[in-house]
Amino acid sequence: MLRLSPLLLLIGTALLAVHFDLLRLLTFQSLAEHRRLLLDWIAARPLLSAACYLLLYIALVALSLPGGLVMTIGGGFLFGAWLGGALAVTGATLGATVIFLVARSSLGVLLQERAGPAVERMRRGFAGNAFHYLLVLRLVPLFPFVLVNLVPAFLGVPLRTYFWATLIGITPATFIFATAGSGLGAVFDRGGSFSPASVLTPQMIAALCGLAVLALLPVAYRRWRVQ
């Protein structure tokens, strides 16, 4: 029970957030309705507002709640592309690290003890190239972020590898969305609607996939040398 207590605490907190419908605030409509209040508060308290945004992002990711994309785009809108992107990358990385540690301590040992031969082979293969594999999963924003947070914990990925692969891998897409968010005010002024799908164009996805291929080149080279 002591081992499971951090996980149970996160689950309980997430259920409370859903029960009180707090996620209704993490929408583009809510951002448009309260933008003047938010921008005035940030202008009056820049350091405190940045700290609050960072803590909220960490909690959102650690609790595996939806809304990370709105937070990233909203960060660009509220703080600008560079500061908003940096805060989002930091918050997402730290939040993912929290859930990684909780999952590894609460369930990792239990699952590894009961893992079958297939899972054990996957664990050994992933461990040999963990940084590059995880980097690919982070670079291409097509894989569920929550799933990528948890699976490495069950496959024995070292914390340092997980942290740096996450930090580096999420940076390109995060700054793309934060940059898009920095122009959100003009969209609101026109009374238009914003869709995240308009940011991830085929060209942008192709560029991120290209980065993922580059991340796999060392793995391919290592296998070629072995053969």
CSV table of C-alpha atoms in Angstrom, one decimal:
chain,number,residue,atom,x,y,z
A,1,MET,CA,0.0,0.0,0.0
A,2,LEU,CA,2.9,2.4,0.7
A,3,ARG,CA,4.2,1.7,-2.8
A,4,LEU,CA,0.8,2.4,-4.3
A,5,SER,CA,0.0,5.5,-2.3
A,6,PRO,CA,1.6,8.1,-4.7
A,7,LEU,CA,-0.3,6.5,-7.6
A,8,LEU,CA,-3.6,6.5,-5.6
A,9,LEU,CA,-3.0,10.1,-4.7
A,10,LEU,CA,-2.6,11.1,-8.3
A,11,ILE,CA,-5.7,9.1,-9.4
A,12,GLY,CA,-7.8,10.7,-6.6
A,13,THR,CA,-6.7,14.2,-7.5
A,14,ALA,CA,-7.5,13.6,-11.1
A,15,LEU,CA,-10.9,12.3,-10.3
A,16,LEU,CA,-11.7,15.4,-8.2
A,17,ALA,CA,-10.6,17.6,-11.0
A,18,VAL,CA,-13.0,15.8,-13.4
A,19,HIS,CA,-15.8,15.7,-10.8
A,20,PHE,CA,-15.7,19.5,-10.3
A,21,ASP,CA,-15.4,20.0,-14.0
A,22,LEU,CA,-12.2,22.1,-13.7
A,23,LEU,CA,-11.2,21.1,-17.2
A,24,ARG,CA,-13.9,23.3,-18.7
A,25,LEU,CA,-11.5,26.2,-18.0
A,26,LEU,CA,-8.9,24.7,-20.4
A,27,THR,CA,-10.6,25.5,-23.6
A,28,PHE,CA,-9.9,28.1,-26.3
A,29,GLN,CA,-13.3,29.6,-25.7
A,30,SER,CA,-12.5,30.1,-22.0
A,31,LEU,CA,-9.2,31.6,-23.0
A,32,ALA,CA,-10.9,34.1,-25.3
A,33,GLU,CA,-13.5,35.0,-22.7
A,34,HIS,CA,-11.0,35.7,-19.9
A,35,ARG,CA,-8.0,36.9,-22.0
A,36,ARG,CA,-8.2,40.6,-20.8
A,37,LEU,CA,-8.2,39.5,-17.2
A,38,LEU,CA,-5.4,37.0,-17.7
A,39,LEU,CA,-3.2,39.5,-19.7
A,40,ASP,CA,-3.7,42.2,-17.1
A,41,TRP,CA,-2.8,39.9,-14.2
A,42,ILE,CA,0.3,38.7,-16.1
A,43,ALA,CA,1.4,42.3,-16.8
A,44,ALA,CA,1.0,43.2,-13.1
A,45,ARG,CA,2.6,40.0,-11.7
A,46,PRO,CA,4.9,38.5,-14.4
A,47,LEU,CA,7.0,36.2,-12.2
A,48,LEU,CA,4.1,34.9,-10.2
A,49,SER,CA,2.0,34.3,-13.2
A,50,ALA,CA,4.8,32.4,-15.0
A,51,ALA,CA,5.3,30.3,-11.8
A,52,CYS,CA,1.5,29.6,-11.6
A,53,TYR,CA,1.4,28.5,-15.3
A,54,LEU,CA,4.4,26.2,-14.8
A,55,LEU,CA,2.9,24.6,-11.7
A,56,LEU,CA,-0.4,24.1,-13.4
A,57,TYR,CA,1.2,22.5,-16.4
A,58,ILE,CA,3.3,20.1,-14.2
A,59,ALA,CA,0.1,19.1,-12.3
A,60,LEU,CA,-1.9,18.6,-15.5
A,61,VAL,CA,0.7,16.3,-17.0
A,62,ALA,CA,1.4,14.5,-13.8
A,63,LEU,CA,-2.3,13.8,-13.3
A,64,SER,CA,-2.5,12.6,-17.0
A,65,LEU,CA,-5.4,15.0,-17.6
A,66,PRO,CA,-6.3,16.4,-21.1
A,67,GLY,CA,-5.6,20.0,-21.9
A,68,GLY,CA,-1.9,20.0,-22.5
A,69,LEU,CA,-2.3,21.3,-26.1
A,70,VAL,CA,-4.5,24.2,-24.9
A,71,MET,CA,-1.9,25.0,-22.2
A,72,THR,CA,0.9,25.0,-24.8
A,73,ILE,CA,-0.9,27.2,-27.3
A,74,GLY,CA,-2.2,29.4,-24.4
A,75,GLY,CA,1.3,29.8,-23.1
A,76,GLY,CA,2.4,31.2,-26.4
A,77,PHE,CA,-0.6,33.6,-26.4
A,78,LEU,CA,-0.1,34.8,-22.8
A,79,PHE,CA,3.7,34.9,-22.5
A,80,GLY,CA,4.9,35.0,-26.1
A,81,ALA,CA,6.4,32.3,-28.3
A,82,TRP,CA,9.8,32.0,-26.6
A,83,LEU,CA,8.9,32.3,-23.0
A,84,GLY,CA,5.6,30.4,-23.4
A,85,GLY,CA,7.4,27.7,-25.3
A,86,ALA,CA,10.1,27.4,-22.7
A,87,LEU,CA,7.6,27.3,-19.8
A,88,ALA,CA,5.6,24.6,-21.6
A,89,VAL,CA,8.6,22.4,-22.4
A,90,THR,CA,9.7,22.7,-18.7
A,91,GLY,CA,6.2,22.0,-17.3
A,92,ALA,CA,5.6,19.0,-19.6
A,93,THR,CA,9.0,17.5,-18.9
A,94,LEU,CA,8.8,17.8,-15.2
A,95,GLY,CA,5.2,16.6,-15.1
A,96,ALA,CA,6.1,13.6,-17.3
A,97,THR,CA,9.0,12.9,-14.9
A,98,VAL,CA,6.7,12.9,-11.9
A,99,ILE,CA,4.3,10.3,-13.5
A,100,PHE,CA,7.2,8.3,-14.7
A,101,LEU,CA,8.7,8.1,-11.1
A,102,VAL,CA,5.2,7.3,-9.6
A,103,ALA,CA,4.5,4.6,-12.2
A,104,ARG,CA,8.0,3.0,-11.8
A,105,SER,CA,7.8,3.0,-8.0
A,106,SER,CA,4.2,1.9,-7.7
A,107,LEU,CA,3.7,-0.6,-10.5
A,108,GLY,CA,7.0,-1.0,-12.3
A,109,VAL,CA,8.5,-3.7,-10.0
A,110,LEU,CA,5.1,-5.5,-9.8
A,111,LEU,CA,4.8,-5.6,-13.6
A,112,GLN,CA,8.4,-6.6,-14.2
A,113,GLU,CA,8.0,-9.5,-11.8
A,114,ARG,CA,5.0,-10.8,-13.7
A,115,ALA,CA,6.3,-10.0,-17.2
A,116,GLY,CA,6.2,-12.7,-19.8
A,117,PRO,CA,9.0,-13.6,-22.3
A,118,ALA,CA,7.6,-11.2,-24.9
A,119,VAL,CA,7.6,-8.2,-22.5
A,120,GLU,CA,11.1,-9.2,-21.3
A,121,ARG,CA,12.4,-9.2,-24.9
A,122,MET,CA,10.8,-5.8,-25.5
A,123,ARG,CA,12.4,-4.5,-22.3
A,124,ARG,CA,15.9,-5.7,-23.3
A,125,GLY,CA,15.5,-4.3,-26.8
A,126,PHE,CA,14.2,-1.0,-25.6
A,127,ALA,CA,16.9,-0.7,-22.9
A,128,GLY,CA,19.7,-1.0,-25.5
A,129,ASN,CA,18.5,2.0,-27.5
A,130,ALA,CA,16.2,3.7,-25.0
A,131,PHE,CA,17.2,7.2,-25.7
A,132,HIS,CA,16.8,7.0,-29.5
A,133,TYR,CA,13.5,5.1,-29.3
A,134,LEU,CA,12.0,7.4,-26.8
A,135,LEU,CA,13.3,10.4,-28.7
A,136,VAL,CA,11.3,9.2,-31.8
A,137,LEU,CA,8.2,8.8,-29.7
A,138,ARG,CA,8.5,12.3,-28.4
A,139,LEU,CA,9.4,14.0,-31.7
A,140,VAL,CA,6.3,12.7,-33.6
A,141,PRO,CA,3.2,14.1,-31.8
A,142,LEU,CA,1.0,11.3,-33.1
A,143,PHE,CA,1.6,8.9,-30.2
A,144,PRO,CA,-0.5,9.5,-27.0
A,145,PHE,CA,1.6,11.6,-24.6
A,146,VAL,CA,0.2,9.7,-21.6
A,147,LEU,CA,1.1,6.3,-23.0
A,148,VAL,CA,4.7,7.4,-23.8
A,149,ASN,CA,5.0,8.7,-20.2
A,150,LEU,CA,4.1,5.3,-18.7
A,151,VAL,CA,5.6,2.6,-21.0
A,152,PRO,CA,9.3,3.5,-20.4
A,153,ALA,CA,8.7,3.2,-16.6
A,154,PHE,CA,7.5,-0.4,-17.1
A,155,LEU,CA,10.5,-1.2,-19.4
A,156,GLY,CA,13.2,-0.1,-17.0
A,157,VAL,CA,14.3,3.0,-18.8
A,158,PRO,CA,16.8,5.0,-16.6
A,159,LEU,CA,15.5,8.3,-15.2
A,160,ARG,CA,18.3,10.4,-16.8
A,161,THR,CA,17.6,8.9,-20.3
A,162,TYR,CA,13.9,9.4,-19.9
A,163,PHE,CA,14.3,13.0,-18.8
A,164,TRP,CA,16.7,14.1,-21.6
A,165,ALA,CA,14.9,12.3,-24.3
A,166,THR,CA,11.6,13.9,-23.2
A,167,LEU,CA,13.1,17.4,-22.9
A,168,ILE,CA,14.7,17.2,-26.3
A,169,GLY,CA,12.0,15.3,-28.1
A,170,ILE,CA,9.0,17.6,-27.2
A,171,THR,CA,10.8,20.9,-27.8
A,172,PRO,CA,10.2,21.2,-31.6
A,173,ALA,CA,6.5,20.6,-31.6
A,174,THR,CA,6.0,22.6,-28.4
A,175,PHE,CA,7.6,25.7,-29.8
A,176,ILE,CA,5.6,25.2,-33.0
A,177,PHE,CA,2.3,25.3,-31.0
A,178,ALA,CA,3.6,28.1,-28.8
A,179,THR,CA,4.4,30.2,-31.9
A,180,ALA,CA,1.0,29.6,-33.3
A,181,GLY,CA,-0.5,30.6,-29.9
A,182,SER,CA,1.4,33.9,-30.0
A,183,GLY,CA,-0.9,35.0,-32.9
A,184,LEU,CA,-4.0,33.8,-31.2
A,185,GLY,CA,-5.0,37.4,-30.2
A,186,ALA,CA,-5.5,38.3,-33.9
A,187,VAL,CA,-7.8,35.3,-34.3
A,188,PHE,CA,-9.9,36.3,-31.3
A,189,ASP,CA,-10.1,39.9,-32.5
A,190,ARG,CA,-11.5,38.8,-35.8
A,191,GLY,CA,-14.0,36.6,-34.0
A,192,GLY,CA,-12.7,33.5,-35.7
A,193,SER,CA,-12.1,30.0,-34.3
A,194,PHE,CA,-8.8,28.3,-33.8
A,195,SER,CA,-8.1,24.6,-34.6
A,196,PRO,CA,-4.8,22.9,-33.6
A,197,ALA,CA,-5.1,20.9,-36.7
A,198,SER,CA,-4.3,24.0,-38.7
A,199,VAL,CA,-0.9,24.0,-37.1
A,200,LEU,CA,0.1,20.4,-37.8
A,201,THR,CA,0.1,20.7,-41.6
A,202,PRO,CA,1.4,17.8,-43.7
A,203,GLN,CA,4.6,19.7,-44.2
A,204,MET,CA,5.1,20.2,-40.5
A,205,ILE,CA,4.4,16.5,-39.8
A,206,ALA,CA,6.8,15.5,-42.5
A,207,ALA,CA,9.5,17.7,-40.9
A,208,LEU,CA,9.0,16.2,-37.5
A,209,CYS,CA,9.0,12.7,-39.0
A,210,GLY,CA,12.3,13.6,-40.7
A,211,LEU,CA,13.7,14.5,-37.3
A,212,ALA,CA,12.5,11.1,-36.0
A,213,VAL,CA,14.3,9.3,-38.8
A,214,LEU,CA,17.5,11.1,-38.0
A,215,ALA,CA,17.1,10.1,-34.3
A,216,LEU,CA,16.9,6.4,-35.5
A,217,LEU,CA,20.0,6.6,-37.6
A,218,PRO,CA,22.4,5.8,-34.8
A,219,VAL,CA,20.4,2.7,-34.0
A,220,ALA,CA,20.4,1.5,-37.6
A,221,TYR,CA,24.1,2.2,-37.8
A,222,ARG,CA,24.8,0.2,-34.7
A,223,ARG,CA,22.8,-2.8,-36.0
A,224,TRP,CA,24.6,-2.6,-39.3
A,225,ARG,CA,28.0,-2.7,-37.6
A,226,VAL,CA,26.9,-5.7,-35.6
A,227,GLN,CA,26.0,-7.6,-38.8
